[in-house]
């Protein structure tokens, strides 16, 4: 079967009685970097957690390369090709870089050989991670922590990579390096979905810009030439929903 990337059709999800996503249709093809923007509370993180499986959809479908993910636990979704870099890195303080990578491999239920290959892959993409393997992650800089978070997501060699606000807490020079990494991972054949509020900077690296408001997609257009002047922090602050 040819690689078709991520396909979401008619997706509804929420938290208890609170409906958050209302019929989301979204496609991210291999080699494509999709910037997902929107005000706080629009449902961006909810969408990512529903794709990875930590939140169950109430209806709709999510598939990767034609394989339906609905009803599958997180570890099966990761093995089928979905990786997530969560907001705030998602690392385990008190553990070394190597231990954090091993935890990610164990969570994906990789065998010993698979785990070692996955860690080697992360180090190949981020050589500095290899230099910090024995360090406690709390001793790393913000940029280094983000590299480890990326490396954890790459252990399963995902076809689809989801990133939730990777610019948070990063200096501008490091943030631009993160953007370059996102672009390179897409150019390597992955479908990359980037949730980010620093839209004016991120749109230059993206292929498409998708705007989510109140749980619905209101815009989906090519990033090149897109007018994103209204997608500023001021817009997000005034457009935020609970």
mmCIF file of C-alpha atoms in Angstrom:
data_model
loop_
_atom_site.group_PDB
_atom_site.id
_atom_site.type_symbol
_atom_site.label_atom_id
_atom_site.label_comp_id
_atom_site.label_asym_id
_atom_site.label_seq_id
_atom_site.Cartn_x
_atom_site.Cartn_y
_atom_site.Cartn_z
ATOM 1 C CA UNK A 1 0.000 0.000 0.000
ATOM 2 C CA UNK A 2 1.379 3.417 -0.906
ATOM 3 C CA UNK A 3 2.017 5.941 1.844
ATOM 4 C CA UNK A 4 -0.960 8.266 2.257
ATOM 5 C CA UNK A 5 -0.048 9.944 5.546
ATOM 6 C CA UNK A 6 -2.570 11.093 8.136
ATOM 7 C CA UNK A 7 -6.293 11.241 7.322
ATOM 8 C CA UNK A 8 -8.935 12.487 9.759
ATOM 9 C CA UNK A 9 -12.608 12.360 8.837
ATOM 10 C CA UNK A 10 -15.600 13.639 10.807
ATOM 11 C CA UNK A 11 -13.732 13.598 14.124
ATOM 12 C CA UNK A 12 -15.633 14.517 17.283
ATOM 13 C CA UNK A 13 -14.058 14.458 20.755
ATOM 14 C CA UNK A 14 -14.287 16.151 24.111
ATOM 15 C CA UNK A 15 -13.769 15.926 27.837
ATOM 16 C CA UNK A 16 -16.708 14.357 29.679
ATOM 17 C CA UNK A 17 -19.833 16.266 28.729
ATOM 18 C CA UNK A 18 -17.805 19.074 27.129
ATOM 19 C CA UNK A 19 -17.630 18.652 23.348
ATOM 20 C CA UNK A 20 -14.429 20.187 21.971
ATOM 21 C CA UNK A 21 -13.950 18.922 18.402
ATOM 22 C CA UNK A 22 -16.870 19.158 15.980
ATOM 23 C CA UNK A 23 -16.439 17.143 12.797
ATOM 24 C CA UNK A 24 -12.747 17.701 12.001
ATOM 25 C CA UNK A 25 -11.588 16.791 8.479
ATOM 26 C CA UNK A 26 -7.835 17.061 8.038
ATOM 27 C CA UNK A 27 -5.221 15.438 5.818
ATOM 28 C CA UNK A 28 -1.420 15.636 6.177
ATOM 29 C CA UNK A 29 0.470 13.941 3.360
ATOM 30 C CA UNK A 30 4.008 12.491 3.465
ATOM 31 C CA UNK A 31 6.542 15.262 2.995
ATOM 32 C CA UNK A 32 4.087 17.916 4.159
ATOM 33 C CA UNK A 33 4.457 20.260 7.135
ATOM 34 C CA UNK A 34 1.025 21.447 8.292
ATOM 35 C CA UNK A 35 0.883 24.412 10.661
ATOM 36 C CA UNK A 36 -2.149 24.178 12.950
ATOM 37 C CA UNK A 37 -2.979 27.555 14.499
ATOM 38 C CA UNK A 38 -5.828 28.903 16.576
ATOM 39 C CA UNK A 39 -6.738 30.667 19.830
ATOM 40 C CA UNK A 40 -6.274 29.114 23.239
ATOM 41 C CA UNK A 41 -9.107 26.672 23.858
ATOM 42 C CA UNK A 42 -9.761 26.063 20.156
ATOM 43 C CA UNK A 43 -9.069 22.334 20.504
ATOM 44 C CA UNK A 44 -5.563 22.052 19.066
ATOM 45 C CA UNK A 45 -4.093 19.946 21.875
ATOM 46 C CA UNK A 46 -7.324 17.958 22.096
ATOM 47 C CA UNK A 47 -6.912 17.094 18.419
ATOM 48 C CA UNK A 48 -3.344 15.864 18.916
ATOM 49 C CA UNK A 49 -4.226 13.790 21.987
ATOM 50 C CA UNK A 50 -7.147 12.231 20.107
ATOM 51 C CA UNK A 51 -4.853 11.295 17.220
ATOM 52 C CA UNK A 52 -2.274 9.692 19.525
ATOM 53 C CA UNK A 53 -5.015 7.969 21.533
ATOM 54 C CA UNK A 54 -4.725 9.400 25.047
ATOM 55 C CA UNK A 55 -8.209 10.844 24.488
ATOM 56 C CA UNK A 56 -10.922 8.693 22.922
ATOM 57 C CA UNK A 57 -12.899 10.119 20.003
ATOM 58 C CA UNK A 58 -16.671 10.055 20.280
ATOM 59 C CA UNK A 59 -17.033 9.565 16.525
ATOM 60 C CA UNK A 60 -15.108 9.869 13.286
ATOM 61 C CA UNK A 61 -11.982 8.168 11.974
ATOM 62 C CA UNK A 62 -8.215 8.630 12.174
ATOM 63 C CA UNK A 63 -5.961 6.613 9.886
ATOM 64 C CA UNK A 64 -2.279 6.447 8.955
ATOM 65 C CA UNK A 65 -1.425 5.032 5.542
ATOM 66 C CA UNK A 66 -4.920 3.536 5.418
ATOM 67 C CA UNK A 67 -4.646 1.793 8.812
ATOM 68 C CA UNK A 68 -7.544 2.807 11.064
ATOM 69 C CA UNK A 69 -6.438 3.861 14.545
ATOM 70 C CA UNK A 70 -9.823 4.066 16.265
ATOM 71 C CA UNK A 71 -10.039 1.809 19.310
ATOM 72 C CA UNK A 72 -6.302 1.118 19.354
ATOM 73 C CA UNK A 73 -4.207 1.901 22.450
ATOM 74 C CA UNK A 74 -1.400 4.449 22.349
ATOM 75 C CA UNK A 75 1.404 1.897 21.977
ATOM 76 C CA UNK A 76 -0.239 0.375 18.902
ATOM 77 C CA UNK A 77 -0.689 3.807 17.350
ATOM 78 C CA UNK A 78 2.978 4.570 17.880
ATOM 79 C CA UNK A 79 3.948 1.271 16.257
ATOM 80 C CA UNK A 80 1.647 2.088 13.333
ATOM 81 C CA UNK A 81 3.545 5.306 12.795
ATOM 82 C CA UNK A 82 2.388 8.169 15.024
ATOM 83 C CA UNK A 83 4.839 10.129 17.163
ATOM 84 C CA UNK A 84 4.085 13.005 19.539
ATOM 85 C CA UNK A 85 6.302 15.736 20.945
ATOM 86 C CA UNK A 86 4.091 17.052 23.773
ATOM 87 C CA UNK A 87 3.887 20.584 25.070
ATOM 88 C CA UNK A 88 6.528 21.142 27.748
ATOM 89 C CA UNK A 89 8.749 18.298 26.462
ATOM 90 C CA UNK A 90 7.091 15.524 28.519
ATOM 91 C CA UNK A 91 10.402 14.331 29.960
ATOM 92 C CA UNK A 92 10.856 12.531 33.281
ATOM 93 C CA UNK A 93 12.888 14.648 35.730
ATOM 94 C CA UNK A 94 15.398 12.708 37.770
ATOM 95 C CA UNK A 95 16.100 10.337 34.880
ATOM 96 C CA UNK A 96 19.011 10.591 32.490
ATOM 97 C CA UNK A 97 18.636 11.304 28.796
ATOM 98 C CA UNK A 98 19.275 7.629 28.041
ATOM 99 C CA UNK A 99 16.687 6.532 30.607
ATOM 100 C CA UNK A 100 14.113 8.895 29.093
ATOM 101 C CA UNK A 101 14.761 7.391 25.680
ATOM 102 C CA UNK A 102 14.467 3.869 27.094
ATOM 103 C CA UNK A 103 11.149 4.737 28.755
ATOM 104 C CA UNK A 104 9.818 5.887 25.371
ATOM 105 C CA UNK A 105 10.982 2.656 23.742
ATOM 106 C CA UNK A 106 9.394 0.574 26.497
ATOM 107 C CA UNK A 107 6.112 2.523 26.234
ATOM 108 C CA UNK A 108 6.041 1.671 22.527
ATOM 109 C CA UNK A 109 6.735 -1.971 23.477
ATOM 110 C CA UNK A 110 9.802 -2.216 21.292
ATOM 111 C CA UNK A 111 12.061 -5.240 21.537
ATOM 112 C CA UNK A 112 15.662 -4.875 22.656
ATOM 113 C CA UNK A 113 17.003 -4.636 19.104
ATOM 114 C CA UNK A 114 14.200 -2.312 18.031
ATOM 115 C CA UNK A 115 14.785 -0.083 21.052
ATOM 116 C CA UNK A 116 18.519 0.160 20.406
ATOM 117 C CA UNK A 117 17.878 0.974 16.741
ATOM 118 C CA UNK A 118 15.365 3.634 17.733
ATOM 119 C CA UNK A 119 17.755 5.280 20.183
ATOM 120 C CA UNK A 120 20.499 5.188 17.557
ATOM 121 C CA UNK A 121 18.109 6.914 15.149
ATOM 122 C CA UNK A 122 17.406 9.685 17.663
ATOM 123 C CA UNK A 123 21.128 10.220 18.223
ATOM 124 C CA UNK A 124 21.807 10.277 14.489
ATOM 125 C CA UNK A 125 19.285 13.097 14.022
ATOM 126 C CA UNK A 126 20.398 14.904 17.200
ATOM 127 C CA UNK A 127 24.105 14.159 17.861
ATOM 128 C CA UNK A 128 24.046 16.402 20.942
ATOM 129 C CA UNK A 129 21.577 13.977 22.527
ATOM 130 C CA UNK A 130 24.245 11.310 22.235
ATOM 131 C CA UNK A 131 26.691 13.579 24.061
ATOM 132 C CA UNK A 132 24.244 14.015 26.975
ATOM 133 C CA UNK A 133 23.073 10.413 27.492
ATOM 134 C CA UNK A 134 24.288 10.157 31.099
ATOM 135 C CA UNK A 135 23.035 13.580 32.176
ATOM 136 C CA UNK A 136 19.874 14.119 34.208
ATOM 137 C CA UNK A 137 17.417 15.873 31.905
ATOM 138 C CA UNK A 138 16.921 18.609 34.513
ATOM 139 C CA UNK A 139 20.503 19.776 33.829
ATOM 140 C CA UNK A 140 19.841 20.378 30.126
ATOM 141 C CA UNK A 141 19.086 23.680 28.430
ATOM 142 C CA UNK A 142 15.627 24.276 26.964
ATOM 143 C CA UNK A 143 16.879 23.534 23.477
ATOM 144 C CA UNK A 144 18.556 20.313 24.598
ATOM 145 C CA UNK A 145 15.377 19.180 26.349
ATOM 146 C CA UNK A 146 13.474 19.781 23.120
ATOM 147 C CA UNK A 147 16.021 17.659 21.234
ATOM 148 C CA UNK A 148 15.451 14.802 23.689
ATOM 149 C CA UNK A 149 11.677 15.204 23.300
ATOM 150 C CA UNK A 150 12.082 15.007 19.522
ATOM 151 C CA UNK A 151 14.369 12.015 19.908
ATOM 152 C CA UNK A 152 11.792 10.158 22.031
ATOM 153 C CA UNK A 153 9.193 10.681 19.305
ATOM 154 C CA UNK A 154 11.572 9.464 16.598
ATOM 155 C CA UNK A 155 12.389 6.166 18.325
ATOM 156 C CA UNK A 156 9.583 4.386 16.444
ATOM 157 C CA UNK A 157 10.526 6.084 13.138
ATOM 158 C CA UNK A 158 7.042 7.658 12.835
ATOM 159 C CA UNK A 159 5.322 8.325 9.537
ATOM 160 C CA UNK A 160 3.298 11.070 11.221
ATOM 161 C CA UNK A 161 4.891 13.460 13.715
ATOM 162 C CA UNK A 162 2.747 15.685 15.944
ATOM 163 C CA UNK A 163 4.273 18.658 17.763
ATOM 164 C CA UNK A 164 2.494 20.687 20.439
ATOM 165 C CA UNK A 165 3.879 24.224 20.936
ATOM 166 C CA UNK A 166 7.574 23.299 20.520
ATOM 167 C CA UNK A 167 8.634 26.975 20.683
ATOM 168 C CA UNK A 168 7.528 27.325 24.304
ATOM 169 C CA UNK A 169 10.333 28.685 26.477
ATOM 170 C CA UNK A 170 12.922 28.651 23.698
ATOM 171 C CA UNK A 171 15.225 31.485 22.698
ATOM 172 C CA UNK A 172 14.614 32.758 19.137
ATOM 173 C CA UNK A 173 17.772 31.162 17.724
ATOM 174 C CA UNK A 174 16.855 27.774 19.219
ATOM 175 C CA UNK A 175 13.248 28.094 18.022
ATOM 176 C CA UNK A 176 14.452 28.638 14.467
ATOM 177 C CA UNK A 177 16.620 25.533 14.769
ATOM 178 C CA UNK A 178 13.507 23.615 15.870
ATOM 179 C CA UNK A 179 11.653 24.925 12.815
ATOM 180 C CA UNK A 180 14.521 23.789 10.583
ATOM 181 C CA UNK A 181 14.291 20.340 12.183
ATOM 182 C CA UNK A 182 10.535 20.189 11.551
ATOM 183 C CA UNK A 183 11.095 21.097 7.920
ATOM 184 C CA UNK A 184 13.863 18.513 7.527
ATOM 185 C CA UNK A 185 11.705 15.756 9.072
ATOM 186 C CA UNK A 186 8.923 16.561 6.603
ATOM 187 C CA UNK A 187 11.370 16.650 3.697
ATOM 188 C CA UNK A 188 12.484 13.189 4.803
ATOM 189 C CA UNK A 189 9.004 11.910 3.925
ATOM 190 C CA UNK A 190 7.063 12.315 7.152
ATOM 191 C CA UNK A 191 3.737 14.068 7.588
ATOM 192 C CA UNK A 192 4.359 16.716 10.240
ATOM 193 C CA UNK A 193 1.575 18.541 12.110
ATOM 194 C CA UNK A 194 2.859 21.536 14.048
ATOM 195 C CA UNK A 195 0.646 23.242 16.642
ATOM 196 C CA UNK A 196 2.121 26.666 17.179
ATOM 197 C CA UNK A 197 1.061 30.179 18.148
ATOM 198 C CA UNK A 198 4.197 31.878 16.827
ATOM 199 C CA UNK A 199 2.487 31.730 13.469
ATOM 200 C CA UNK A 200 4.321 34.538 11.704
ATOM 201 C CA UNK A 201 7.608 32.647 12.127
ATOM 202 C CA UNK A 202 6.312 29.109 11.637
ATOM 203 C CA UNK A 203 4.369 29.749 8.425
ATOM 204 C CA UNK A 204 7.577 30.264 6.474
ATOM 205 C CA UNK A 205 8.586 26.630 7.086
ATOM 206 C CA UNK A 206 5.120 25.170 6.464
ATOM 207 C CA UNK A 207 3.370 23.870 3.366
ATOM 208 C CA UNK A 208 -0.146 24.534 4.662
ATOM 209 C CA UNK A 209 -1.737 26.684 7.316
ATOM 210 C CA UNK A 210 -4.844 25.320 9.035
ATOM 211 C CA UNK A 211 -6.806 27.430 11.530
ATOM 212 C CA UNK A 212 -8.908 25.828 14.248
ATOM 213 C CA UNK A 213 -11.538 27.882 16.083
ATOM 214 C CA UNK A 214 -14.050 26.580 18.634
ATOM 215 C CA UNK A 215 -13.350 23.010 17.571
ATOM 216 C CA UNK A 216 -13.873 23.600 13.851
ATOM 217 C CA UNK A 217 -11.465 24.181 10.973
ATOM 218 C CA UNK A 218 -12.145 27.645 9.599
ATOM 219 C CA UNK A 219 -9.209 27.955 7.186
ATOM 220 C CA UNK A 220 -7.038 25.493 5.278
ATOM 221 C CA UNK A 221 -4.766 27.055 2.669
ATOM 222 C CA UNK A 222 -1.266 26.844 1.214
ATOM 223 C CA UNK A 223 1.247 28.512 3.519
ATOM 224 C CA UNK A 224 3.037 30.220 0.641
ATOM 225 C CA UNK A 225 1.337 33.531 0.042
ATOM 226 C CA UNK A 226 -1.096 33.040 2.900
ATOM 227 C CA UNK A 227 -2.168 36.214 4.671
ATOM 228 C CA UNK A 228 -1.509 35.404 8.314
ATOM 229 C CA UNK A 229 -1.476 38.994 9.543
ATOM 230 C CA UNK A 230 -4.595 38.305 11.607
ATOM 231 C CA UNK A 231 -3.047 35.206 13.217
ATOM 232 C CA UNK A 232 -1.048 37.090 15.830
ATOM 233 C CA UNK A 233 -0.783 36.712 19.588
ATOM 234 C CA UNK A 234 -3.223 39.625 19.962
ATOM 235 C CA UNK A 235 -5.746 37.806 17.794
ATOM 236 C CA UNK A 236 -5.337 34.621 19.786
ATOM 237 C CA UNK A 237 -5.694 36.434 23.081
ATOM 238 C CA UNK A 238 -8.936 38.139 22.062
ATOM 239 C CA UNK A 239 -10.246 35.072 20.272
ATOM 240 C CA UNK A 240 -9.594 32.623 23.082
ATOM 241 C CA UNK A 241 -12.392 30.382 24.237
ATOM 242 C CA UNK A 242 -12.768 28.383 27.419
#
